[in-house]
Coordinates of C-alpha atoms in Angstrom, one line a residue:
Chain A
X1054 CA 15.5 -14.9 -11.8
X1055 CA 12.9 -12.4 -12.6
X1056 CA 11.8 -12.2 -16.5
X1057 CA 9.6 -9.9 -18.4
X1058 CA 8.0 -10.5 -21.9
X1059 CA 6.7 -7.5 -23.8
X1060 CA 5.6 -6.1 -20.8
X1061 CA 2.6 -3.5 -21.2
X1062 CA 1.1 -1.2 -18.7
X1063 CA -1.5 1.3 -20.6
X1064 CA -3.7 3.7 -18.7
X1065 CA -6.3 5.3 -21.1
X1066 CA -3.6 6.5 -23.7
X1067 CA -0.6 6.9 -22.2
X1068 CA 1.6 3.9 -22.4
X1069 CA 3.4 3.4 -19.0
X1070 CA 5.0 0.5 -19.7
X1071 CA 5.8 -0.3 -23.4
X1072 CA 6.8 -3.8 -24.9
X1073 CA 9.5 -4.1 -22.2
X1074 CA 11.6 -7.5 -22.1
X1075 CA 14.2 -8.0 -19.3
X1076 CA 16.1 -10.7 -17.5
X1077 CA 17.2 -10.1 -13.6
X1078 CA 19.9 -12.7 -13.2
X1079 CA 20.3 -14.5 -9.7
X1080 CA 24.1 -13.3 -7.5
X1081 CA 24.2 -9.8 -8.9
X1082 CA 22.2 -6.8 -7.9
X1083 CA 20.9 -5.4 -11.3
X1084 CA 19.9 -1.9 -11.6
X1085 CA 16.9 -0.2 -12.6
X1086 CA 17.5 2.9 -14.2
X1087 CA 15.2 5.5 -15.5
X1088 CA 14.2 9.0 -15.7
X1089 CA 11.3 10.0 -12.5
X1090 CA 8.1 8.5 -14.8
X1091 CA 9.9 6.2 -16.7
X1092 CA 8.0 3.4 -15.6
X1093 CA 10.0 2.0 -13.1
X1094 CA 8.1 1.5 -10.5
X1095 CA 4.7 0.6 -12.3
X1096 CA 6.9 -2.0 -13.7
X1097 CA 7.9 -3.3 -10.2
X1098 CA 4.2 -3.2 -9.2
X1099 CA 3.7 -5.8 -12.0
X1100 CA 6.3 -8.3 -10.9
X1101 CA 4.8 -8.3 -7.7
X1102 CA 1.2 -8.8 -9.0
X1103 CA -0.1 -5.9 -7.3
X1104 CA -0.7 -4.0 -10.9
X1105 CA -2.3 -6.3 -14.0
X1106 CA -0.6 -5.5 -17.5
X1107 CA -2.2 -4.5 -19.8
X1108 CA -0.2 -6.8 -22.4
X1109 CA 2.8 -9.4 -21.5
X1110 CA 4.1 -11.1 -19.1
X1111 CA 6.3 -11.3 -16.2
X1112 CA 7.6 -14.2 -13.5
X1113 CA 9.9 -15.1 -11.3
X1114 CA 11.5 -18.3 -11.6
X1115 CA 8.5 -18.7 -13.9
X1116 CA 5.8 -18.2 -12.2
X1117 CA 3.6 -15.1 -11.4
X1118 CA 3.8 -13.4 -7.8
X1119 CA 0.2 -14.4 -7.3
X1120 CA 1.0 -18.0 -7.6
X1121 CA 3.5 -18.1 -5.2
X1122 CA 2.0 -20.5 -2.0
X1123 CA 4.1 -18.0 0.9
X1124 CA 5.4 -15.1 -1.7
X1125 CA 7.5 -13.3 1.0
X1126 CA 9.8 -16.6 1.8
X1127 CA 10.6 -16.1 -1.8
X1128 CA 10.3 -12.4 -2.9
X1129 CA 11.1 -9.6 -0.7
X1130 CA 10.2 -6.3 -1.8
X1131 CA 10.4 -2.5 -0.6
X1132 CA 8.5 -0.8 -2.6
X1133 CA 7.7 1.8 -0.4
X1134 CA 9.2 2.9 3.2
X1135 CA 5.8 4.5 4.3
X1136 CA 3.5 1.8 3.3
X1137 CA 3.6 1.0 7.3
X1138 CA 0.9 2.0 9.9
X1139 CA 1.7 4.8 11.5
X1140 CA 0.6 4.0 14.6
X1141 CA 1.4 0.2 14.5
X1142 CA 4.7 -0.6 15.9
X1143 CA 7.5 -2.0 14.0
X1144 CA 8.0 -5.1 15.2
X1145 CA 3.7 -5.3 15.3
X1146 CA 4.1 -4.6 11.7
X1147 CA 6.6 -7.1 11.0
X1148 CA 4.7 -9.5 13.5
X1149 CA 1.7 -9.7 10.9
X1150 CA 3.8 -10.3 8.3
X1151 CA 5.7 -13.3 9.6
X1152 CA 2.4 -14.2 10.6
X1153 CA 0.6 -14.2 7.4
X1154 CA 3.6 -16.1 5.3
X1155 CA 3.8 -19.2 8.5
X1156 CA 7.4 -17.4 9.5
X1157 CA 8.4 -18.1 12.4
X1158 CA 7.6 -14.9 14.9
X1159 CA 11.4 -15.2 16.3
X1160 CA 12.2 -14.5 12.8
X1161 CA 11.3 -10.7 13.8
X1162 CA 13.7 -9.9 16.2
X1163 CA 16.5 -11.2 14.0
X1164 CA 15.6 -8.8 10.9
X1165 CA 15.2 -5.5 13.1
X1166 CA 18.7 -6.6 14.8
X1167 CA 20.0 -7.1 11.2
X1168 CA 19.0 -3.2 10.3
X1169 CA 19.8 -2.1 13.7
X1170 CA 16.1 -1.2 14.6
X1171 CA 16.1 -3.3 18.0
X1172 CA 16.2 -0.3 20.0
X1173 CA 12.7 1.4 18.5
X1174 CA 10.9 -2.0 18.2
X1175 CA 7.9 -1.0 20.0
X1176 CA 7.6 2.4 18.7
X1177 CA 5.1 3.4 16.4
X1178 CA 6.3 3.8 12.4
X1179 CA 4.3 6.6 12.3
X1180 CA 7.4 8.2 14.2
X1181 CA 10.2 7.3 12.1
X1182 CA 12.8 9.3 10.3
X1183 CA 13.0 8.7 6.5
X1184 CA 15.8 6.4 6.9
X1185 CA 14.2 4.5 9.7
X1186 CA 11.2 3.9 7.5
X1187 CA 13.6 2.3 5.4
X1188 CA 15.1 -0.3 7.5
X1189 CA 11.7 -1.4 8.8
X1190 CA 11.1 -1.8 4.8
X1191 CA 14.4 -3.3 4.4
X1192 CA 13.4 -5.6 7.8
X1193 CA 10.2 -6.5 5.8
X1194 CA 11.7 -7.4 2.6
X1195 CA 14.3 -10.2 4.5
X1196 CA 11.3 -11.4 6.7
X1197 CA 10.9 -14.5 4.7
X1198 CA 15.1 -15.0 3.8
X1199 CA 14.1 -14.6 0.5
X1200 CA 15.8 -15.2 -3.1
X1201 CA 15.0 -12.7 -4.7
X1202 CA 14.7 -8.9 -3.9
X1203 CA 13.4 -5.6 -4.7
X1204 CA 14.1 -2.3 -3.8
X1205 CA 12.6 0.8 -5.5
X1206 CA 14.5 3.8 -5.1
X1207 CA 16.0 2.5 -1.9
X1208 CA 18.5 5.3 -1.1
X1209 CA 16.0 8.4 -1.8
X1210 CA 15.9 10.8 0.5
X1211 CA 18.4 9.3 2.8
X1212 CA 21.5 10.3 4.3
X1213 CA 25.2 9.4 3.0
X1214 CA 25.8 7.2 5.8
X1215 CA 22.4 5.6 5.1
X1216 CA 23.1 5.1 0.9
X1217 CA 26.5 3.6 2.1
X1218 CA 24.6 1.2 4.5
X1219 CA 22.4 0.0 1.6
X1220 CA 25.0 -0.3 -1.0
X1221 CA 27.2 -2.6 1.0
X1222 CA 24.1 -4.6 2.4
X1223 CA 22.8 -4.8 -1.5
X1224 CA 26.0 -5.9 -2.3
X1225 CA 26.2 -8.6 0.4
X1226 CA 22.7 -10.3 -0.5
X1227 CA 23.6 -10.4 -3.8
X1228 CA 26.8 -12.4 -2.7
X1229 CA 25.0 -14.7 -0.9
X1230 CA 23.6 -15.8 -4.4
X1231 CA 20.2 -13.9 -4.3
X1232 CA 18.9 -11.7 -7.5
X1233 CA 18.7 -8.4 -6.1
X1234 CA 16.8 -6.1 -8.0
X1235 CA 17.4 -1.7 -7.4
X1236 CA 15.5 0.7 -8.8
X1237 CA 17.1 5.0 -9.3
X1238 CA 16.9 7.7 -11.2
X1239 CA 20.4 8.4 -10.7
X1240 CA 23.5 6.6 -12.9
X1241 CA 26.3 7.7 -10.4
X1242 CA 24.3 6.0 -7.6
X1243 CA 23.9 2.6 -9.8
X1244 CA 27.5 3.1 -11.1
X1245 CA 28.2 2.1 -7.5
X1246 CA 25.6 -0.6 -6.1
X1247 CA 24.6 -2.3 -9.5
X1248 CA 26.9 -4.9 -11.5
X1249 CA 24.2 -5.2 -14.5
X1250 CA 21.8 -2.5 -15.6
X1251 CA 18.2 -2.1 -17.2
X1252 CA 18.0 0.9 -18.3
X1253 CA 14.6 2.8 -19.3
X1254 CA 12.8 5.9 -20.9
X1255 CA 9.5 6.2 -21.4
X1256 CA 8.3 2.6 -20.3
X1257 CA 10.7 0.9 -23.1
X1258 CA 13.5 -0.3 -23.0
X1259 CA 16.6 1.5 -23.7
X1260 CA 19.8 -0.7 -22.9
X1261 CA 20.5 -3.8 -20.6
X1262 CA 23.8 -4.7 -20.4
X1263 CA 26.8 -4.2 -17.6
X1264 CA 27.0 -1.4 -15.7
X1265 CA 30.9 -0.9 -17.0
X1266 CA 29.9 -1.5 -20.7
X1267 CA 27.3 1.1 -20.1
X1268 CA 29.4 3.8 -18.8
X1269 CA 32.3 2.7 -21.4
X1270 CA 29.6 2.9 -24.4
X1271 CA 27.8 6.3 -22.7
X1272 CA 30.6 8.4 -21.7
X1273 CA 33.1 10.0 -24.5
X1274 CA 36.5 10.8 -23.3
X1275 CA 38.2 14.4 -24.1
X1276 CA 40.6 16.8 -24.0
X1277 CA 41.0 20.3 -22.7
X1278 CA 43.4 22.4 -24.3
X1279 CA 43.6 25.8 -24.0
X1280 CA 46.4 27.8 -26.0
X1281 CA 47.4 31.5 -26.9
X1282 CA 47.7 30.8 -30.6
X1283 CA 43.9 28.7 -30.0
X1284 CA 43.2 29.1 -34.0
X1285 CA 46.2 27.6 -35.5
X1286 CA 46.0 24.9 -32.9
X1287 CA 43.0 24.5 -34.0
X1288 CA 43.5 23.7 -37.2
X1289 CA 46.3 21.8 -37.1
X1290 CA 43.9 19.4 -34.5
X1291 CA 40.8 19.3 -36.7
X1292 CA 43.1 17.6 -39.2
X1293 CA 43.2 14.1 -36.9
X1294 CA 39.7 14.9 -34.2
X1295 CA 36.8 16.6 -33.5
X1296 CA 36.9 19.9 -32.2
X1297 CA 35.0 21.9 -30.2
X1298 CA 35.0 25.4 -28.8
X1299 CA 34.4 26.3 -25.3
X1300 CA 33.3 30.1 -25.4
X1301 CA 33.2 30.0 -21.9
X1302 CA 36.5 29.2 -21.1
X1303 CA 38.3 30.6 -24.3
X1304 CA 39.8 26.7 -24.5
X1305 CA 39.4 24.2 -27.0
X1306 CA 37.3 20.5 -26.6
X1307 CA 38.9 17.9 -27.9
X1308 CA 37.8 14.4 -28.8
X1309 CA 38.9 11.7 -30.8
X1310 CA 43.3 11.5 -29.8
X1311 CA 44.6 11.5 -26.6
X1312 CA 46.3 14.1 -24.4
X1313 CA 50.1 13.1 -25.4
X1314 CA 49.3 13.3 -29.4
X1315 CA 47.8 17.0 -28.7
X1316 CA 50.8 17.4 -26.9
X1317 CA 53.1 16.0 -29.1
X1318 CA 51.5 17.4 -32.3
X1319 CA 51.6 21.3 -30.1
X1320 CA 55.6 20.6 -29.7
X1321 CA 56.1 19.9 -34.0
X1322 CA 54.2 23.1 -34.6
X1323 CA 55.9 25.3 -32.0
X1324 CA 52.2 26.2 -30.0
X1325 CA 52.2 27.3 -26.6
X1326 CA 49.9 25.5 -24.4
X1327 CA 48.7 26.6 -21.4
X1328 CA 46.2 23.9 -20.7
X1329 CA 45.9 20.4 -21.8
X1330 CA 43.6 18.1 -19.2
X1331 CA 41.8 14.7 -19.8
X1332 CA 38.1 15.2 -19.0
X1333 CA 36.1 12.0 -18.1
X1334 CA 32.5 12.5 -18.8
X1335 CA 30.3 13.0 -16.8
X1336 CA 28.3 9.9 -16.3
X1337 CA 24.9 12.3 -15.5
X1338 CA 25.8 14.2 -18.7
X1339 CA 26.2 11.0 -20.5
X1340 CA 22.7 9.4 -19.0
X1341 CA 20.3 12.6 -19.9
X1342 CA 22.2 12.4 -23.6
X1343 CA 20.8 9.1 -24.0
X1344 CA 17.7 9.3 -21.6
X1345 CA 17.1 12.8 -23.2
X1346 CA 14.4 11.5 -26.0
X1347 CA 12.4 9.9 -23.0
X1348 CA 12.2 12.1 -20.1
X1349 CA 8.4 13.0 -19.4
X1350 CA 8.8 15.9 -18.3
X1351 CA 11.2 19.3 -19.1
X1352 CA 11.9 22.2 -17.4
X1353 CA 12.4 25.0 -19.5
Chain B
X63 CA -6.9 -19.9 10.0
X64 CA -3.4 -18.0 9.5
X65 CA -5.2 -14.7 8.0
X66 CA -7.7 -14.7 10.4
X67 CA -4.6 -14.3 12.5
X68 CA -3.3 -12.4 10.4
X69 CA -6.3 -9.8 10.2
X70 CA -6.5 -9.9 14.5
X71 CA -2.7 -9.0 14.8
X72 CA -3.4 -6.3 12.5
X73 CA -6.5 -5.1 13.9
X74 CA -5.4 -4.6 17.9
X75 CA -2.2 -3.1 17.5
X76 CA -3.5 -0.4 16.5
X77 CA -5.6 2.1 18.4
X78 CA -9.2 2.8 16.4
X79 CA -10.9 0.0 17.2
X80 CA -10.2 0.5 20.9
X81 CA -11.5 3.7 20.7
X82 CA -14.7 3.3 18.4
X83 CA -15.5 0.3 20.8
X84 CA -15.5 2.4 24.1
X85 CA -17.3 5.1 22.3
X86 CA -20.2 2.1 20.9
X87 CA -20.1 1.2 24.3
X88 CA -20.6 4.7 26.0
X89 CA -23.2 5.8 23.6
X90 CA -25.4 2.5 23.4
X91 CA -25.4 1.8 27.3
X92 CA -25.3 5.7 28.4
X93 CA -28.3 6.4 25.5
X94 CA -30.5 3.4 28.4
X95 CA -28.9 5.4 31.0
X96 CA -30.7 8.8 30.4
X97 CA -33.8 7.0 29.2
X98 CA -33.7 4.9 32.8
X99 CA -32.8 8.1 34.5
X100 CA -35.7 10.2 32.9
X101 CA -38.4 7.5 33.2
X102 CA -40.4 6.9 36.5
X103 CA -39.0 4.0 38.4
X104 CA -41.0 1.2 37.4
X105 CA -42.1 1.9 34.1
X106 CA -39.0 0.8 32.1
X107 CA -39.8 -1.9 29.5
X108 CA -37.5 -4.5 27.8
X109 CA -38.5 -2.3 24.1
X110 CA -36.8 0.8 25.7
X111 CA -33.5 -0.5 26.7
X112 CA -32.1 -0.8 22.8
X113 CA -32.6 2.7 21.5
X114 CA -28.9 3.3 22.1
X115 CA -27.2 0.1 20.3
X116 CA -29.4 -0.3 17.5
X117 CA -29.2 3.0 16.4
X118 CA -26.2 5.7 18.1
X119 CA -24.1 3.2 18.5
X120 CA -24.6 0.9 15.6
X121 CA -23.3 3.9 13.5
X122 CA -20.1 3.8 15.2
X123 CA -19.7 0.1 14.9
X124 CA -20.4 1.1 11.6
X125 CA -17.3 3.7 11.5
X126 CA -15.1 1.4 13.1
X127 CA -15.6 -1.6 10.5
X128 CA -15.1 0.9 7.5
X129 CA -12.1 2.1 9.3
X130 CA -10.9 -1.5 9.6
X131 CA -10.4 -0.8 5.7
X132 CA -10.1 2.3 4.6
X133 CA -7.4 2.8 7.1
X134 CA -5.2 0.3 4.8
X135 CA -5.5 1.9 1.8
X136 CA -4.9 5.0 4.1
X137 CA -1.4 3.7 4.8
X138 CA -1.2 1.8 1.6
X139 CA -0.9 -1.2 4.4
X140 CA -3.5 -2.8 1.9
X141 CA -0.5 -3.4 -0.9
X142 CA 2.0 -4.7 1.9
X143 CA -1.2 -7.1 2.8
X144 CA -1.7 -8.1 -1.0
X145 CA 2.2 -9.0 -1.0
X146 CA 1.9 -11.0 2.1
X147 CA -0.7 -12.8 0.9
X148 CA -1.7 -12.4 -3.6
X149 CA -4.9 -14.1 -3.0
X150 CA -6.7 -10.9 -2.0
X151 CA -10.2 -12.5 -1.7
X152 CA -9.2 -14.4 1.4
X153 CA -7.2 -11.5 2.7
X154 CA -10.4 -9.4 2.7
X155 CA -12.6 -12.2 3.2
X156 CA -10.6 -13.0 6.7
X157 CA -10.4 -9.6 7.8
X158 CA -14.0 -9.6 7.2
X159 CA -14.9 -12.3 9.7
X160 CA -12.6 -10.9 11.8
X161 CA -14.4 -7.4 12.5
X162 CA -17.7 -9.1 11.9
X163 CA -17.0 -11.2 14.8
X164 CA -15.6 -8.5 16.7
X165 CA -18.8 -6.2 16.2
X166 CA -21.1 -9.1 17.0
X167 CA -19.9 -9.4 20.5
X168 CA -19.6 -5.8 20.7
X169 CA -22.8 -5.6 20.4
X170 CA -23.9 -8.6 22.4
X171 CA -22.3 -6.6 25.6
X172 CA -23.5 -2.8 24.5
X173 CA -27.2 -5.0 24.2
X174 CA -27.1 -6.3 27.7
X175 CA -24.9 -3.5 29.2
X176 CA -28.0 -1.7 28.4
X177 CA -30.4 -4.2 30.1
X178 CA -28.0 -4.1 33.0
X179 CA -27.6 -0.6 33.0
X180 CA -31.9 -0.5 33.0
X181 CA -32.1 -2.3 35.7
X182 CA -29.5 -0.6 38.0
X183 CA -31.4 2.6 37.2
X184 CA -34.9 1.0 37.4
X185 CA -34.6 -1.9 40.1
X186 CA -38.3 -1.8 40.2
X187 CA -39.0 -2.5 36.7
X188 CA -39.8 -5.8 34.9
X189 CA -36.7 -6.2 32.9
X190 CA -36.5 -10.1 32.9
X191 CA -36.1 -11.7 29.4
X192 CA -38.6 -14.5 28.9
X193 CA -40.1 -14.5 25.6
X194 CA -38.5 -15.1 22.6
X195 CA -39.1 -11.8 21.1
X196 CA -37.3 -10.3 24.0
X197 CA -34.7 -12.8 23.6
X198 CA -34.8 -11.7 20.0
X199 CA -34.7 -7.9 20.6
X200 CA -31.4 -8.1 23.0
X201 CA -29.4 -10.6 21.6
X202 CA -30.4 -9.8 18.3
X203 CA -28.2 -6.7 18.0
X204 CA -25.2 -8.5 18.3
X205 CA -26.6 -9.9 14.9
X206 CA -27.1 -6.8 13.6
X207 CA -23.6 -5.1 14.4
X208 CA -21.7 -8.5 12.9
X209 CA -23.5 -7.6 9.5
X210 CA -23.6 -4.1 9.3
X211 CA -20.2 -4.7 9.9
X212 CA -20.1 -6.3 6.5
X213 CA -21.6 -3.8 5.0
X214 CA -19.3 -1.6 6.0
X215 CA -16.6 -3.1 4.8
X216 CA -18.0 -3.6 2.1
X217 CA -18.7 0.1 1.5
X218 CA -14.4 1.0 2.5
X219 CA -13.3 -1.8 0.0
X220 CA -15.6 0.1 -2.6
X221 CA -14.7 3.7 -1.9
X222 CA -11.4 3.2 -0.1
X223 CA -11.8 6.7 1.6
X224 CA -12.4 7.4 5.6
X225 CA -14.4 10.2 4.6
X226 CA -16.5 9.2 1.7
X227 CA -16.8 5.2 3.2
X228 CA -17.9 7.3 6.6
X229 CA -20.3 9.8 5.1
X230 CA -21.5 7.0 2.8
X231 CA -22.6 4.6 5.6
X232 CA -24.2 7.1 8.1
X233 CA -26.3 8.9 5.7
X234 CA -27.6 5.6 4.4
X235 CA -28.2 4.5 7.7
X236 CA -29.3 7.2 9.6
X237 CA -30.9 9.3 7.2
X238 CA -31.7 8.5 3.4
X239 CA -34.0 5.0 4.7
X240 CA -35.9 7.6 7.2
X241 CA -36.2 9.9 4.7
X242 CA -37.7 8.0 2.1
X243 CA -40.2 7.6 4.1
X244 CA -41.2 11.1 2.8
X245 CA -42.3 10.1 -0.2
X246 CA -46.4 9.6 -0.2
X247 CA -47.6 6.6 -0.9
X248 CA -44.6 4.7 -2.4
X249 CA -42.0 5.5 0.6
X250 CA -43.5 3.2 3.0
X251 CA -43.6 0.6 0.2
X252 CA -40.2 1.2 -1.0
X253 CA -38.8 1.1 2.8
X254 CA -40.4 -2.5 3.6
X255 CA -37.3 -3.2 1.4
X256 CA -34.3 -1.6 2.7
X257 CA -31.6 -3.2 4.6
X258 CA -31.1 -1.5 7.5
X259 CA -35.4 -1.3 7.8
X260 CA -35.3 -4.6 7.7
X261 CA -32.8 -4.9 10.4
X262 CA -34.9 -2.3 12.6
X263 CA -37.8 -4.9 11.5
X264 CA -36.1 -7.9 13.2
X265 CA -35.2 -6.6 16.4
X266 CA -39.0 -4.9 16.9
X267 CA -40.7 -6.5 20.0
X268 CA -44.0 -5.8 18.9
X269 CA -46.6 -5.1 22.0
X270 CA -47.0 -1.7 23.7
X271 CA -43.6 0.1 22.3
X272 CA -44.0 -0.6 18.6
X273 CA -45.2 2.5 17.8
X274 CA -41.9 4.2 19.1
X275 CA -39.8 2.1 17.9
X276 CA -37.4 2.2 14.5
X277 CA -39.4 0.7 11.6
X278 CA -42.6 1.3 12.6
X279 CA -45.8 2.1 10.7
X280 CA -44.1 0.3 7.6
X281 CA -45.6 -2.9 6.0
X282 CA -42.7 -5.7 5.9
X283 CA -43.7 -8.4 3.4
X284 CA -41.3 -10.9 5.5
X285 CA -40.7 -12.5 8.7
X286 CA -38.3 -10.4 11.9
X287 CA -35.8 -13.5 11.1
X288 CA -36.6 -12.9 7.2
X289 CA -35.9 -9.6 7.4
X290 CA -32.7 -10.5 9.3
X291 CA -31.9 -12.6 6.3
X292 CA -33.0 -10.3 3.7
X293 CA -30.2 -7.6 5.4
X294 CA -27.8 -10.4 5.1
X295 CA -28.7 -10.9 2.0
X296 CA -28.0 -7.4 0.8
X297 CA -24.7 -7.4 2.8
X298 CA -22.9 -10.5 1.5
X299 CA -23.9 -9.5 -2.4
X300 CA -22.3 -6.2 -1.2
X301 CA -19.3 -8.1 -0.2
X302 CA -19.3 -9.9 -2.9
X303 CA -19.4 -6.6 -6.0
X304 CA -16.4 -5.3 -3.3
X305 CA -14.3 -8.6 -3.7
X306 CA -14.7 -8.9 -7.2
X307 CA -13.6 -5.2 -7.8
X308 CA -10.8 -5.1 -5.3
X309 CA -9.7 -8.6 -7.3
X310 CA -9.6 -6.7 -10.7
X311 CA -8.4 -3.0 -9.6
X312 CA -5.0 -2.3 -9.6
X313 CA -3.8 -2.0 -5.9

C-alpha cells in the first residue's frame, strides 16, 4: 500500500505538488491521471525517495523508499525507459541491478524471458526501439518480484500491440495480489487498465475514487434529435430537459430524459423526426471539463 | 562489499574506461618513448621516465574518473542507482573506491611501462630503482592517479556535466596551478599550496633533474609524503562537500 499525506513538492513559487493525500490499495492497479504537468511524475519521484518534499509525507507499507534494506525486492518502478546506458547491454544492466539488491543473477534471465527480450540480451540499450526500452524497464521493475509497482506513463509512445501487452500484464500483477501503480495523461487508456483512479490537476488532488464511478459521475448522457419542425420540438422538450442547439448540424442536444420519452412525447405532438440517437460522452470531453481549471498549459 | 560489486559490474560493461585506459597507457609510456628515442643512449635518468604519467596521462585518468560519473547522470543511470540502492552516500562512496583503485593500478603499470619502455630504448642507461626517492617517484604515481581520481569524481558529482566536469579538471590541472605562478611575488607562495603542486611536489626526485621537473622553483612548507597527504587532504574534503550535496539535491 502506498500512502501520501499532504504531499508538497514546491520549486521557488510554483507549487508542483500541492497538499496531495492518496491511498494505492494492494490487488488492483490504480491509475494516475493528470493533465502533462500535473504533477504526476514529480509525485512518483517522491514515493521513491529520489525527490524530497517540500511538505508531507509519503510511504509504502509505512515506511519511506529510503528505508527500505533491498528496495527493489519490494518496489519496482519504471519511471523512465531511457534511464539505461546506452551502450551497456540489457541483461549487463539488469545484472547490476540484481547485483546491487543480493538477487540472485539467474533472476535475469527469467525477467527478460518474461518481456520476451531473450533474444537482444547482449545488445546494447542504446539500440533499442521505444517499446524495447520499455520491456527492459518493465524487466527492471520485476527484478526483485516485488509487491508493489510503478509505472509512469508506461504505454507512451508505444505501439497498439505494445499498450495491449502492458494492460494485460498490469492486469495480471495486480491479480497476483500486488499494488500496481500507472501513471497517463489519457482517461480512455486508464478506463481500460485501471480499476481505481487518482486523479490530478495542478499538483492537487481532484478525485479518487473507481474508475466506473468516475466515468458514471464525469460523463453526461444525451440525446440527438434532429427534426423538420426543430422549434416546436423544442419547446415542447424544454418543458421536461435541457436543451441545446447544435448550429452545426441543424439538430437539437438533449439531456435530462431518455430517447423513448423524446420519442414518445414527438408521437403525442405529431413532430416528424428525422433523427433521434443516444450519445455517450465522450470520456476525453468529459476529463478536460473537469481537468480544464488545472491544465498548465493552453493552446490558443 | 555488494556495491563495490555493484560499481565494477557497472564500470566494465561499458566501453570508456577501456578506452581512456589504453589512451593513459599510450600517452604516459609513448611520452618515455620519444624522450628515450630523442636522448643519447646512456644518458636517460630515473627523473625522466615520468614526464608522460604524471602529467599527459594523469589528465586522462582524470577524464576517465569524471566520466565514471557524469556519464550516469548522462543516462540518468544515477536515479536507477539511487533506487537500487536509497543510501546514495555508499553508492558514490563505492563507486569511488572502485575507480580509485582502478586508476591506482593504472598508474602503477603506465609508471613502470615507462621504466620498461626507458630501458628497451636506452639499454645502456642506469635505470635501476634503488633509493627510496626513486622508489617514491615510480610507484608514487599510482598514488597519485588513485586520488586525482577522487578528485575527479568529486568534481562530476558536483557539476554532473561531461563537458563542464572535463573542462573543470584539466584547466585546474594543467593550467590555472602553472599559471598562478604568474603572479610576482605571491604566486610561488600561493602554489606551495595547491593540490595538484603538491602532488608534483611528492613525486620530485630531487638531484640533477629537479630543475626540469613539475613543481620546481616553488618553496613547499611540507614534506614529499606531506604534500601527498595534504592532496589527499584536499581530495577527500572534496568528496565529502560532493556527498553531502548529492545527499540533499533532488536526483
Amino acid at each position: 500500500m502506498i500512502e501520501a499525506v499532504r504531499l508538497q513538492k514546491h520549486y521557488g513559487k510554483t507549487k508542483a505538488v500541492d497538499d496531495l493525500s492518496f491511498t494505492v490499495r494492494p490487488g488492483r492497479v490504480t491509475g494516475f491521471l493528470g493533465p502533462n504537468g500535473a504533477g504526476k511524475s514529480t509525485t512518483m519521484r517522491m514515493i521513491l525517495g529520489l525527490d524530497t518534499p517540500t511538505g508531507g509525507d509519503v510511504t509504502i507499507d509505512g515506511k519511506h523508499y529510503a528505508q527500505l534494506k533491498q528496495p527493489l525486492r519490494k518496489v519496482g518502478a519504471l519511471l523512465d525507459a531511457k534511464w539505461v546506458h546506452p551502450n551497456r547491454s540489457a541483461r549487463a544492466h539488469l545484472k547490476w541491478l540484481a547485483v546491487s539488491n543480493k538477487i540472485p543473477v539467474s533472476r535475469v534471465r527469467e525477467v527478460l524471458e518474461i518481456v520476451g527480450l531473450t533474444e537482444v540480451a547482449h545488445k546494447n540499450a542504446g539500440g533499442f526501439s521505444l517499446g524495447m526500452s520499455q520491456r527492459l524497464g518493465i524487466a527492471g521493475a520485476l527484478l526483485g518480484d516485488p509487491e508493489v509497482l510503478l509505472f509512469d506513463e508506461p504505454v507512451n509512445g508505444l505501439d497498439p500491440e505494445g499498450i495491449l501487452w502492458i494492460r494485460q500484464f498490469m492486469h495480471r500483477l495486480a491479480n497476483e495480489g500486488r499494488t500496481v501503480f500507472v501513471s497517463s495523461h489519457l482517461l480512455s487508456e486508464m478506463a481500460q487498465t485501471a480499476q481505481d483512479l487518482i486523479v490530478i490537476g495542478k499538483g492537487q488532488l481532484i478525485a479518487q475514487t473507481s474508475t466506473e464511478q468516475f466515468i458514471a459521475d464525469a460523463t453526461q448522457d444525451t440525446v440527438r434529435v434532429r427534426s423538420p419542425h426543430a422549434a416546436k420540438l423544442r419547446e415542447i422538450l424544454a418543458a421536461h430537459a435541457t436543451v441545446t442547439d447544435d448550429s452545426a448540424s441543424g439538430s437539437l442536444v438533449v439531456h435530462g430524459i431518455a430517447a423513448q420519452q423524446i420519442g414518445e412525447l414527438a408521437a403525442e405532438n405529431q413532430i416528424v423526426l428525422h433523427e433521434l440517437s443516444p450519445q455517450r460522452g465522450s470520456l476525453e470531453e468529459a476529463f478536460m471539463q473537469l481537468t480544464k481549471e488545472s491544465v498548465e498549459y493552453h493552446a490558443h | 562489499m555488494t556495491l563495490l560489486a555493484v560499481e565494477r559490474i557497472k564500470l566494465f560493461s561499458t566501453r570508456s574506461p577501456y578506452w581512456c585506459s589504453a589512451l593513459a597507457l599510450v600517452l604516459g609510456v609513448g611520452l618515455t618513448a620519444i624522450i628515450a628515442a630523442s636522448t643519447d643512449n646512456g644518458q636517460l635518468s630515473i627523473g625522466v621516465t615520468q614526464f608522460g604519467s604524471s602529467q599527459l596521462a594523469l589528465s586522462v585518468v582524470l577524464v576517465m574518473a569524471a566520466l565514471a560519473v557524469t556519464t550516469e547522470y548522462r543516462f540518468s543511470t544515477i536515479r536507477a542507482t539511487f533506487l537500487a540502492v536509497p543510501n546514495r552516500t555508499s553508492a558514490l562512496v563505492a563507486k569511488t573506491v572502485v575507480v580509485a583503485f582502478i586508476a591506482a593500478v593504472l598508474g602503477e603499470i603506465i609508471a613502470f611501462g615507462s621504466v620498461g619502455m626507458a630501458k628497451l630504448l636506452s639499454p645502456a642507461s642506469d635505470l635501476a630503482i634503488n633509493t627510496s626517492g626513486e622508489w617514491r617517484h615510480v610507484a608514487g604515481v599510482g598514488l597519485l592517479y588513485g586520488i586525482g581520481a577522487i578528485i575527479a569524481i568529486a568534481v562530476g558529482i558536483l557539476v554532473r556535466q561531461t563537458a563542464g566536469a572535463v573542462a573543470i579538471l584539466l584547466v585546474w590541472n594543467m593550467l590555472l596551478e602553472q599559471l598562478i605562478g604568474i603572479i610576482p611575488k605571491a604566486g610561488v607562495k600561493i602554489q606551495a599550496w595547491l593540490p595538484f603542486m603538491n602532488a608534483n611536489h611528492f613525486l620530485q626526485l630531487g638531484g640533477d633533474n629537479t630543475a626540469e621537473q613539475a613543481g620546481a622553483g616553488i618553496d613547499f612548507k611540507l614534506s614529499q609524503w606531506g604534500s601527498l597527504g595534504y592532496f589527499a587532504g584536499v581530495a577527500i574534503a572534496l568528496l565529502v562537500v560532493a556527498l553531502i550535496v548529492a545527499k540533499r539535491r533532488d536526483a
